[in-house]
Amino acid sequence: MESISRISSMLETARDLTLEAARDASYIRKTSTRVLPAAQLKKLLDSRSDRDVLEGLRKVITMTYRNQPTLPYFSSVIKNIASPSLEIKKLVYIYLLHHAEAEPDTALLSINTIQKSLTDSNPQLRALALRVMSGIRVPVISQIVSLGIRRGAGDMSPYVRRAAALAIPKCYSLDPTTLPQLLECLSTLLGDKQYFVAGAAVAAFLEVCPDWIDLIHPHYRGLIRKLVDMDEWGQLATLRLMMLYARKSFPRRTRRVKKSSSNININTTTTKTTKGFYDSDSSSEDGSPSHTTEEIVLLDPDLDLLLKSCTPLLQSRNSAVVIAVARCYLYLGNSTYLDSAIGPLISLLRSGTDIQHIALYNIVQVCLARPEPFVAHYTHFLVRSTDAPHIWQLKLELLTLIFPHASPRLQSLILAELSHFSRSGSQDPGLVREAVRAIGRCAQSSATSPRTSARCLRLLLAHIGSADAHLVAESLEVIRHLIQRDPDAHRTTVVRLAKHLDAATSAQARASIIWLVGEFAGLDPENNIAADVLRILVKGFSDEAEAAKLQIMLLAAKVYVHYLNANPPPDPVPQPSQPKSTSTLLSGLEDEEGGFRETELAREEAPHEGHQEAEKPHPIQALYHYVLLLTRYDTSYDLRDRARVYRALLSTPSSTQLASLLLLAPKPVPQTPSPSETRKGYTLGSASLVVGDEGGVGGLKGYEDLPPWVEDGKEPDPRLRDEASGPGKEYEPGRRETASEKLDSAVGVGKAVDTGLGPKKTNGMNEKSLDDWLAEDEEESEQTEEETEEEEESSEEEEETESEESSDEGEEDRLVK
């Protein structure tokens, strides 16, 4: 009967619990978004049932995160701070953090209760109390918070010590005068053997005193050994700290050695070397050296320890950690370390779109410094149909960066890829434009062979007959840059472009072609098409766009200057002055612009005897003056002003030096750098690298560049980094300290390690075992016995000498008497 009743009671209890859980679930689902009346909510908070109080606190916290007014419930919430329930305490602490600044007087009433929680047996509650106390932004309690941090820094639980480390920046921002006390706690926490405590201490150090690297010297090697086991955010803070520390503590040293394949450090620059007279190596007949040298980076042992400790972090699941390691290798290490980070950086492209975007910016930054290792990963940079515009722009840039270092087969593949996207069609016009620019950057590379450059030019010339005006204009702009690099080798190209003037409809495209014809007007005067092209363009001058009109006028001025330089006019023969007729003076006054004044003067000054006809002007001269007449009545004031400048420059045909200097001066070869060249000065992994110049001059607010390398000879003493830790203080991952070691460390006795090279040591410290203590006691007892015997003998000798001296003195006295 008892068993049946017990089973029935258990079933009833289970039934009640099931119904209660179902009711609670349905209640939460139905009323989670409904706001309770203020009276009902206060009733829940004032209830004696922990369940009702917990439900009321959840409602208040929900209202807080919805920006609904919850300050009227401050007193009802705060009085539950002494509840023994941990969940209620957590919710009260969260509410207190949000509203402590609005009600500082009431919040101060809860400080005593929070201080009592610092001595609670539950370490989670102690850590939470310390976190809340430091989060209350009331300056009056800064000293209390400082004392709480000091107590938490010496707590037995690592969770409490971690909370104390995270509270240090809050206390410092609340009251900067507490910095001396905080630095003592910070120095203790930096040397903590628990890795997650050390990571929080490093983060606090970077916020409070990032320039005080003297605190890091004794903890440098310990932090490096704990780096692998830290959490992700601790690893990021530690790597950032080590970047600053390495720049200020290790000078950059390099050395030139003979280039060989066995060198570990990859060279950064390779230069020819000259040999002396007494060098043993032989040289060639022309005196050139038979070998080259390479500049290798000499790494400090402590810096090399840091770089080696970062290698396992390349397998981290956090993309920020991978980029932070690559930053250390780029700015601190050599090419060998940097090459090992290429693969993990490429693996970030398999992540989401947002991470892929950030990773591409950082990959481009590394590729600008060292593009050769990225050639093997070219397949990851091919544009996909699903890529967003900000993704394929960076991929096209990467293809152009690795293009000069790729093999001929791979260069052909990259050009085929760019040619596919440069064709006009249903694709994005922005993609077409960027693909054309990418082809131009590939052709302009110094490492590109002439054959590859010719292929790039053919791909661009194929776009001239396209119906897409933007594609034609962009292609002609790139072609113009390529022609300017080697004008003598592209004469036929200019002729081919001139033949497409009739088919070109874009004003910008026509302007580019006309400008190219004008630039080539003086290369070969006998076989030049510039004058003929000018003759054809002048016929439809009035129908051209303004951009094309400006180039036609410039072409006319260049052709005329070349004509004057090739056929200089004869020096005028001085003639006796004659009075001018009235018609000549009137004609000079009527001609405001002075277009044909020379012709009228020549007609007036012609000899009356023979009535010879005036000579006809040269066709080039006539074309030039005709263009000036056409521009006089044009609606564009810019065109009219430009015509006045050219008229003033060429007003005297016998003096064309200034006009030749302005119009025929050699133009600099245009260079189209990579779009990310403007971001090259920003640090890898920073937000300013992604935003670029849009964030302002010098990056976003708060951006700090890397400090310069410390000068050789001014670095800190390496002995400062020697760890001064006792036995058992050194952190070893995966190792547990035995009970005997704990006892030995407690009493200061450890096992002696006899190396046979000196006194016995334990863990690097001069600590003695029990046998050593006993041996020393025996030696001390023997020494004491020997000392007592020696003292007795010395005392007897002194007595004898005294007696002898006294007897001698007595004899002397008797003799004197």
mmCIF file of C-alpha atoms in Angstrom, residues 264-566:
data_model
loop_
_atom_site.group_PDB
_atom_site.id
_atom_site.type_symbol
_atom_site.label_atom_id
_atom_site.label_comp_id
_atom_site.label_asym_id
_atom_site.label_seq_id
_atom_site.Cartn_x
_atom_site.Cartn_y
_atom_site.Cartn_z
ATOM 1 C CA ILE A 264 66.295 30.895 -43.697
ATOM 2 C CA ASN A 265 65.403 34.564 -43.903
ATOM 3 C CA ILE A 266 64.104 35.528 -47.314
ATOM 4 C CA ASN A 267 65.734 38.598 -48.773
ATOM 5 C CA THR A 268 63.982 41.890 -48.902
ATOM 6 C CA THR A 269 66.234 43.589 -51.447
ATOM 7 C CA THR A 270 68.781 42.049 -53.814
ATOM 8 C CA THR A 271 71.634 44.193 -55.078
ATOM 9 C CA LYS A 272 74.884 43.725 -56.938
ATOM 10 C CA THR A 273 78.065 43.824 -54.907
ATOM 11 C CA THR A 274 81.569 44.836 -55.910
ATOM 12 C CA LYS A 275 84.675 42.895 -54.954
ATOM 13 C CA GLY A 276 87.917 44.225 -53.613
ATOM 14 C CA PHE A 277 91.363 43.562 -54.945
ATOM 15 C CA TYR A 278 92.147 40.936 -52.323
ATOM 16 C CA ASP A 279 88.861 39.033 -52.642
ATOM 17 C CA SER A 280 89.399 35.340 -53.251
ATOM 18 C CA ASP A 281 86.315 34.814 -55.392
ATOM 19 C CA SER A 282 86.790 35.169 -59.107
ATOM 20 C CA SER A 283 84.874 37.637 -61.211
ATOM 21 C CA SER A 284 83.996 37.856 -64.837
ATOM 22 C CA GLU A 285 86.182 39.478 -67.452
ATOM 23 C CA ASP A 286 84.144 42.650 -67.581
ATOM 24 C CA GLY A 287 84.632 43.177 -63.883
ATOM 25 C CA SER A 288 81.081 42.337 -62.833
ATOM 26 C CA PRO A 289 80.672 40.282 -59.666
ATOM 27 C CA SER A 290 79.913 36.604 -59.984
ATOM 28 C CA HIS A 291 77.337 36.584 -57.163
ATOM 29 C CA THR A 292 74.684 38.776 -55.534
ATOM 30 C CA THR A 293 73.907 39.543 -51.934
ATOM 31 C CA GLU A 294 70.679 39.659 -50.036
ATOM 32 C CA GLU A 295 69.629 41.684 -47.048
ATOM 33 C CA ILE A 296 68.310 39.512 -44.239
ATOM 34 C CA VAL A 297 66.583 40.615 -41.061
ATOM 35 C CA LEU A 298 68.290 39.718 -37.795
ATOM 36 C CA LEU A 299 65.632 38.892 -35.227
ATOM 37 C CA ASP A 300 66.185 39.313 -31.520
ATOM 38 C CA PRO A 301 65.735 36.003 -29.598
ATOM 39 C CA ASP A 302 62.835 37.426 -27.597
ATOM 40 C CA LEU A 303 61.213 38.790 -30.758
ATOM 41 C CA ASP A 304 61.674 35.444 -32.472
ATOM 42 C CA LEU A 305 60.001 33.797 -29.460
ATOM 43 C CA LEU A 306 56.984 36.045 -29.975
ATOM 44 C CA LEU A 307 56.724 35.267 -33.693
ATOM 45 C CA LYS A 308 56.989 31.535 -33.106
ATOM 46 C CA SER A 309 54.340 31.653 -30.382
ATOM 47 C CA CYS A 310 51.933 33.334 -32.833
ATOM 48 C CA THR A 311 52.106 30.475 -35.346
ATOM 49 C CA PRO A 312 49.380 28.292 -33.699
ATOM 50 C CA LEU A 313 47.023 31.282 -33.692
ATOM 51 C CA LEU A 314 46.827 31.148 -37.487
ATOM 52 C CA GLN A 315 44.398 28.247 -37.009
ATOM 53 C CA SER A 316 42.054 30.350 -34.875
ATOM 54 C CA ARG A 317 38.366 30.415 -35.706
ATOM 55 C CA ASN A 318 38.304 34.177 -35.126
ATOM 56 C CA SER A 319 39.222 36.084 -38.268
ATOM 57 C CA ALA A 320 40.449 39.062 -36.220
ATOM 58 C CA VAL A 321 43.084 36.877 -34.546
ATOM 59 C CA VAL A 322 44.350 35.652 -37.926
ATOM 60 C CA ILE A 323 44.652 39.220 -39.200
ATOM 61 C CA ALA A 324 46.396 40.283 -35.968
ATOM 62 C CA VAL A 325 48.999 37.537 -36.420
ATOM 63 C CA ALA A 326 49.519 38.600 -40.038
ATOM 64 C CA ARG A 327 50.012 42.160 -38.794
ATOM 65 C CA CYS A 328 52.754 40.999 -36.424
ATOM 66 C CA TYR A 329 54.470 39.077 -39.202
ATOM 67 C CA LEU A 330 54.221 42.012 -41.622
ATOM 68 C CA TYR A 331 55.560 44.718 -39.328
ATOM 69 C CA LEU A 332 57.820 42.709 -37.002
ATOM 70 C CA GLY A 333 59.013 39.572 -38.782
ATOM 71 C CA ASN A 334 60.610 38.675 -42.059
ATOM 72 C CA SER A 335 59.289 37.210 -45.295
ATOM 73 C CA THR A 336 59.444 33.642 -44.016
ATOM 74 C CA TYR A 337 56.928 34.343 -41.267
ATOM 75 C CA LEU A 338 54.777 36.447 -43.600
ATOM 76 C CA ASP A 339 54.562 33.664 -46.190
ATOM 77 C CA SER A 340 53.190 31.299 -43.540
ATOM 78 C CA ALA A 341 50.242 33.674 -42.959
ATOM 79 C CA ILE A 342 49.172 33.825 -46.626
ATOM 80 C CA GLY A 343 47.181 30.572 -46.545
ATOM 81 C CA PRO A 344 45.147 31.452 -43.406
ATOM 82 C CA LEU A 345 44.370 34.877 -44.866
ATOM 83 C CA ILE A 346 43.085 33.282 -48.076
ATOM 84 C CA SER A 347 40.926 30.878 -46.048
ATOM 85 C CA LEU A 348 38.990 33.881 -44.686
ATOM 86 C CA LEU A 349 37.456 34.316 -48.160
ATOM 87 C CA ARG A 350 35.258 31.291 -47.429
ATOM 88 C CA SER A 351 33.477 33.242 -44.677
ATOM 89 C CA GLY A 352 30.442 35.478 -44.958
ATOM 90 C CA THR A 353 30.224 38.525 -47.176
ATOM 91 C CA ASP A 354 31.050 40.985 -44.403
ATOM 92 C CA ILE A 355 34.125 39.090 -43.225
ATOM 93 C CA GLN A 356 35.136 38.442 -46.824
ATOM 94 C CA HIS A 357 35.024 42.172 -47.534
ATOM 95 C CA ILE A 358 37.256 43.044 -44.571
ATOM 96 C CA ALA A 359 39.617 40.162 -45.365
ATOM 97 C CA LEU A 360 40.047 41.337 -48.968
ATOM 98 C CA TYR A 361 41.160 44.794 -47.834
ATOM 99 C CA ASN A 362 43.790 43.240 -45.583
ATOM 100 C CA ILE A 363 44.875 40.775 -48.287
ATOM 101 C CA VAL A 364 45.363 43.666 -50.717
ATOM 102 C CA GLN A 365 47.462 45.466 -48.103
ATOM 103 C CA VAL A 366 49.715 42.421 -47.662
ATOM 104 C CA CYS A 367 49.835 41.861 -51.427
ATOM 105 C CA LEU A 368 51.111 45.394 -51.980
ATOM 106 C CA ALA A 369 54.084 44.544 -49.754
ATOM 107 C CA ARG A 370 54.745 40.995 -51.004
ATOM 108 C CA PRO A 371 52.676 39.811 -54.023
ATOM 109 C CA GLU A 372 54.695 36.702 -55.020
ATOM 110 C CA PRO A 373 53.123 34.211 -52.546
ATOM 111 C CA PHE A 374 49.595 35.129 -53.686
ATOM 112 C CA VAL A 375 50.171 33.897 -57.241
ATOM 113 C CA ALA A 376 49.485 30.294 -56.210
ATOM 114 C CA HIS A 377 46.050 31.322 -54.869
ATOM 115 C CA TYR A 378 44.836 33.135 -57.996
ATOM 116 C CA THR A 379 41.703 30.967 -58.267
ATOM 117 C CA HIS A 380 40.282 32.626 -55.142
ATOM 118 C CA PHE A 381 40.440 36.024 -56.872
ATOM 119 C CA LEU A 382 38.407 35.115 -59.944
ATOM 120 C CA VAL A 383 35.165 37.077 -60.108
ATOM 121 C CA ARG A 384 31.935 35.162 -59.575
ATOM 122 C CA SER A 385 28.509 36.080 -60.811
ATOM 123 C CA THR A 386 27.202 36.326 -57.228
ATOM 124 C CA ASP A 387 29.880 38.724 -56.004
ATOM 125 C CA ALA A 388 28.792 42.143 -54.815
ATOM 126 C CA PRO A 389 30.416 45.249 -56.357
ATOM 127 C CA HIS A 390 32.643 45.904 -53.339
ATOM 128 C CA ILE A 391 33.875 42.304 -53.583
ATOM 129 C CA TRP A 392 34.713 42.102 -57.293
ATOM 130 C CA GLN A 393 36.475 45.480 -57.218
ATOM 131 C CA LEU A 394 39.003 44.144 -54.721
ATOM 132 C CA LYS A 395 39.318 40.850 -56.610
ATOM 133 C CA LEU A 396 40.133 42.651 -59.850
ATOM 134 C CA GLU A 397 42.723 44.705 -58.005
ATOM 135 C CA LEU A 398 44.338 41.549 -56.642
ATOM 136 C CA LEU A 399 44.484 40.043 -60.135
ATOM 137 C CA THR A 400 46.345 43.099 -61.414
ATOM 138 C CA LEU A 401 48.746 43.017 -58.454
ATOM 139 C CA ILE A 402 49.799 39.408 -59.019
ATOM 140 C CA PHE A 403 49.807 39.737 -62.832
ATOM 141 C CA PRO A 404 53.475 40.873 -63.217
ATOM 142 C CA HIS A 405 54.692 37.989 -61.036
ATOM 143 C CA ALA A 406 52.649 35.259 -62.716
ATOM 144 C CA SER A 407 53.793 32.829 -65.368
ATOM 145 C CA PRO A 408 52.915 33.502 -69.046
ATOM 146 C CA ARG A 409 50.179 30.877 -68.968
ATOM 147 C CA LEU A 410 48.616 32.430 -65.889
ATOM 148 C CA GLN A 411 48.911 35.925 -67.382
ATOM 149 C CA SER A 412 46.994 34.705 -70.427
ATOM 150 C CA LEU A 413 44.291 33.307 -68.166
ATOM 151 C CA ILE A 414 43.983 36.575 -66.212
ATOM 152 C CA LEU A 415 43.737 38.600 -69.430
ATOM 153 C CA ALA A 416 41.042 36.263 -70.732
ATOM 154 C CA GLU A 417 39.128 36.757 -67.486
ATOM 155 C CA LEU A 418 39.411 40.546 -67.687
ATOM 156 C CA SER A 419 38.506 40.563 -71.379
ATOM 157 C CA HIS A 420 35.351 38.599 -70.636
ATOM 158 C CA PHE A 421 34.129 41.152 -68.111
ATOM 159 C CA SER A 422 35.197 44.144 -70.229
ATOM 160 C CA ARG A 423 32.759 43.304 -73.016
ATOM 161 C CA SER A 424 29.657 45.430 -73.091
ATOM 162 C CA GLY A 425 26.421 43.590 -72.509
ATOM 163 C CA SER A 426 23.960 42.889 -69.773
ATOM 164 C CA GLN A 427 26.660 43.103 -67.128
ATOM 165 C CA ASP A 428 27.121 45.868 -64.611
ATOM 166 C CA PRO A 429 28.579 48.976 -66.311
ATOM 167 C CA GLY A 430 30.808 49.484 -63.304
ATOM 168 C CA LEU A 431 32.281 46.008 -63.756
ATOM 169 C CA VAL A 432 32.986 46.749 -67.427
ATOM 170 C CA ARG A 433 34.745 49.987 -66.552
ATOM 171 C CA GLU A 434 36.850 48.409 -63.804
ATOM 172 C CA ALA A 435 37.808 45.499 -66.062
ATOM 173 C CA VAL A 436 39.084 47.924 -68.731
ATOM 174 C CA ARG A 437 41.109 49.796 -66.119
ATOM 175 C CA ALA A 438 42.491 46.509 -64.850
ATOM 176 C CA ILE A 439 43.703 45.628 -68.342
ATOM 177 C CA GLY A 440 45.449 48.998 -68.512
ATOM 178 C CA ARG A 441 47.178 48.423 -65.159
ATOM 179 C CA CYS A 442 48.334 45.015 -66.348
ATOM 180 C CA ALA A 443 49.818 46.541 -69.500
ATOM 181 C CA GLN A 444 51.533 49.383 -67.624
ATOM 182 C CA SER A 445 53.362 47.092 -65.237
ATOM 183 C CA SER A 446 57.133 47.311 -65.584
ATOM 184 C CA ALA A 447 57.517 43.532 -65.408
ATOM 185 C CA THR A 448 55.107 42.926 -68.291
ATOM 186 C CA SER A 449 56.702 41.669 -71.481
ATOM 187 C CA PRO A 450 56.230 43.588 -74.772
ATOM 188 C CA ARG A 451 54.216 40.707 -76.168
ATOM 189 C CA THR A 452 51.770 40.831 -73.275
ATOM 190 C CA SER A 453 51.509 44.622 -73.524
ATOM 191 C CA ALA A 454 50.682 44.317 -77.226
ATOM 192 C CA ARG A 455 47.929 41.841 -76.388
ATOM 193 C CA CYS A 456 46.472 44.218 -73.814
ATOM 194 C CA LEU A 457 46.468 46.979 -76.410
ATOM 195 C CA ARG A 458 44.671 44.755 -78.925
ATOM 196 C CA LEU A 459 42.001 43.941 -76.373
ATOM 197 C CA LEU A 460 41.422 47.630 -75.748
ATOM 198 C CA LEU A 461 41.382 48.573 -79.438
ATOM 199 C CA ALA A 462 38.668 45.980 -80.015
ATOM 200 C CA HIS A 463 36.316 48.085 -77.876
ATOM 201 C CA ILE A 464 36.553 51.202 -80.075
ATOM 202 C CA GLY A 465 33.810 50.037 -82.418
ATOM 203 C CA SER A 466 31.417 49.266 -79.542
ATOM 204 C CA ALA A 467 28.059 50.975 -79.296
ATOM 205 C CA ASP A 468 28.610 51.625 -75.608
ATOM 206 C CA ALA A 469 29.933 55.182 -75.416
ATOM 207 C CA HIS A 470 31.213 54.751 -71.843
ATOM 208 C CA LEU A 471 33.155 51.624 -72.775
ATOM 209 C CA VAL A 472 34.753 53.387 -75.753
ATOM 210 C CA ALA A 473 35.678 56.429 -73.682
ATOM 211 C CA GLU A 474 37.227 54.323 -70.923
ATOM 212 C CA SER A 475 39.150 52.193 -73.415
ATOM 213 C CA LEU A 476 40.524 55.260 -75.191
ATOM 214 C CA GLU A 477 41.627 56.752 -71.896
ATOM 215 C CA VAL A 478 43.619 53.623 -71.097
ATOM 216 C CA ILE A 479 44.986 53.454 -74.678
ATOM 217 C CA ARG A 480 46.170 57.050 -74.386
ATOM 218 C CA HIS A 481 48.149 56.171 -71.274
ATOM 219 C CA LEU A 482 49.727 53.188 -73.018
ATOM 220 C CA ILE A 483 50.692 55.208 -76.096
ATOM 221 C CA GLN A 484 52.305 57.920 -73.996
ATOM 222 C CA ARG A 485 54.644 55.361 -72.464
ATOM 223 C CA ASP A 486 56.253 54.649 -75.876
ATOM 224 C CA PRO A 487 55.092 57.106 -78.575
ATOM 225 C CA ASP A 488 57.532 55.958 -81.281
ATOM 226 C CA ALA A 489 56.199 52.412 -81.198
ATOM 227 C CA HIS A 490 52.534 53.419 -81.590
ATOM 228 C CA ARG A 491 52.444 55.575 -84.735
ATOM 229 C CA THR A 492 50.244 53.121 -86.564
ATOM 230 C CA THR A 493 47.971 52.935 -83.545
ATOM 231 C CA VAL A 494 47.314 56.672 -83.737
ATOM 232 C CA VAL A 495 46.479 56.385 -87.445
ATOM 233 C CA ARG A 496 44.084 53.574 -86.655
ATOM 234 C CA LEU A 497 42.414 55.670 -83.991
ATOM 235 C CA ALA A 498 42.095 58.631 -86.354
ATOM 236 C CA LYS A 499 40.201 56.444 -88.808
ATOM 237 C CA HIS A 500 37.599 55.743 -86.060
ATOM 238 C CA LEU A 501 36.794 59.425 -85.563
ATOM 239 C CA ASP A 502 33.752 59.184 -87.809
ATOM 240 C CA ALA A 503 32.422 56.195 -85.855
ATOM 241 C CA ALA A 504 33.133 57.638 -82.403
ATOM 242 C CA THR A 505 30.027 59.307 -81.002
ATOM 243 C CA SER A 506 31.148 59.995 -77.435
ATOM 244 C CA ALA A 507 32.497 63.520 -76.894
ATOM 245 C CA GLN A 508 35.120 62.263 -74.481
ATOM 246 C CA ALA A 509 36.251 59.558 -76.903
ATOM 247 C CA ARG A 510 36.590 62.056 -79.768
ATOM 248 C CA ALA A 511 38.488 64.445 -77.511
ATOM 249 C CA SER A 512 40.965 61.698 -76.531
ATOM 250 C CA ILE A 513 41.634 60.753 -80.160
ATOM 251 C CA ILE A 514 42.120 64.394 -81.223
ATOM 252 C CA TRP A 515 44.528 64.975 -78.344
ATOM 253 C CA LEU A 516 46.580 61.938 -79.385
ATOM 254 C CA VAL A 517 46.736 63.192 -82.986
ATOM 255 C CA GLY A 518 47.981 66.568 -81.733
ATOM 256 C CA GLU A 519 50.667 64.940 -79.580
ATOM 257 C CA PHE A 520 52.003 63.063 -82.637
ATOM 258 C CA ALA A 521 51.863 66.118 -84.914
ATOM 259 C CA GLY A 522 55.599 66.763 -84.697
ATOM 260 C CA LEU A 523 57.072 63.252 -84.736
ATOM 261 C CA ASP A 524 57.266 62.849 -88.501
ATOM 262 C CA PRO A 525 56.464 66.104 -90.358
ATOM 263 C CA GLU A 526 56.709 64.466 -93.794
ATOM 264 C CA ASN A 527 54.267 61.642 -93.036
ATOM 265 C CA ASN A 528 51.902 63.195 -90.557
ATOM 266 C CA ILE A 529 48.133 63.194 -90.647
ATOM 267 C CA ALA A 530 47.563 65.971 -88.099
ATOM 268 C CA ALA A 531 46.945 68.725 -90.662
ATOM 269 C CA ASP A 532 44.601 66.558 -92.720
ATOM 270 C CA VAL A 533 42.659 65.526 -89.604
ATOM 271 C CA LEU A 534 42.369 69.209 -88.681
ATOM 272 C CA ARG A 535 41.020 70.010 -92.125
ATOM 273 C CA ILE A 536 38.305 67.385 -91.782
ATOM 274 C CA LEU A 537 37.345 68.381 -88.231
ATOM 275 C CA VAL A 538 37.037 72.068 -89.033
ATOM 276 C CA LYS A 539 34.149 71.338 -91.419
ATOM 277 C CA GLY A 540 31.918 70.131 -88.589
ATOM 278 C CA PHE A 541 33.328 72.336 -85.853
ATOM 279 C CA SER A 542 29.996 73.919 -84.978
ATOM 280 C CA ASP A 543 28.355 70.523 -84.405
ATOM 281 C CA GLU A 544 31.031 69.218 -82.014
ATOM 282 C CA ALA A 545 30.672 69.079 -78.251
ATOM 283 C CA GLU A 546 32.596 71.513 -76.091
ATOM 284 C CA ALA A 547 35.232 68.926 -75.059
ATOM 285 C CA ALA A 548 35.928 68.127 -78.720
ATOM 286 C CA LYS A 549 36.018 71.834 -79.687
ATOM 287 C CA LEU A 550 38.686 72.498 -77.074
ATOM 288 C CA GLN A 551 40.862 69.726 -78.469
ATOM 289 C CA ILE A 552 40.329 70.862 -82.080
ATOM 290 C CA MET A 553 41.481 74.362 -81.177
ATOM 291 C CA LEU A 554 44.491 72.882 -79.352
ATOM 292 C CA LEU A 555 45.249 70.721 -82.403
ATOM 293 C CA ALA A 556 45.149 73.791 -84.655
ATOM 294 C CA ALA A 557 47.556 75.672 -82.382
ATOM 295 C CA LYS A 558 49.998 72.720 -82.241
ATOM 296 C CA VAL A 559 49.945 72.238 -86.019
ATOM 297 C CA TYR A 560 50.518 75.956 -86.550
ATOM 298 C CA VAL A 561 53.454 76.037 -84.097
ATOM 299 C CA HIS A 562 55.064 73.093 -85.861
ATOM 300 C CA TYR A 563 54.594 74.882 -89.166
ATOM 301 C CA LEU A 564 56.202 78.067 -87.854
ATOM 302 C CA ASN A 565 59.124 76.139 -86.360
ATOM 303 C CA ALA A 566 59.701 74.315 -89.640
#
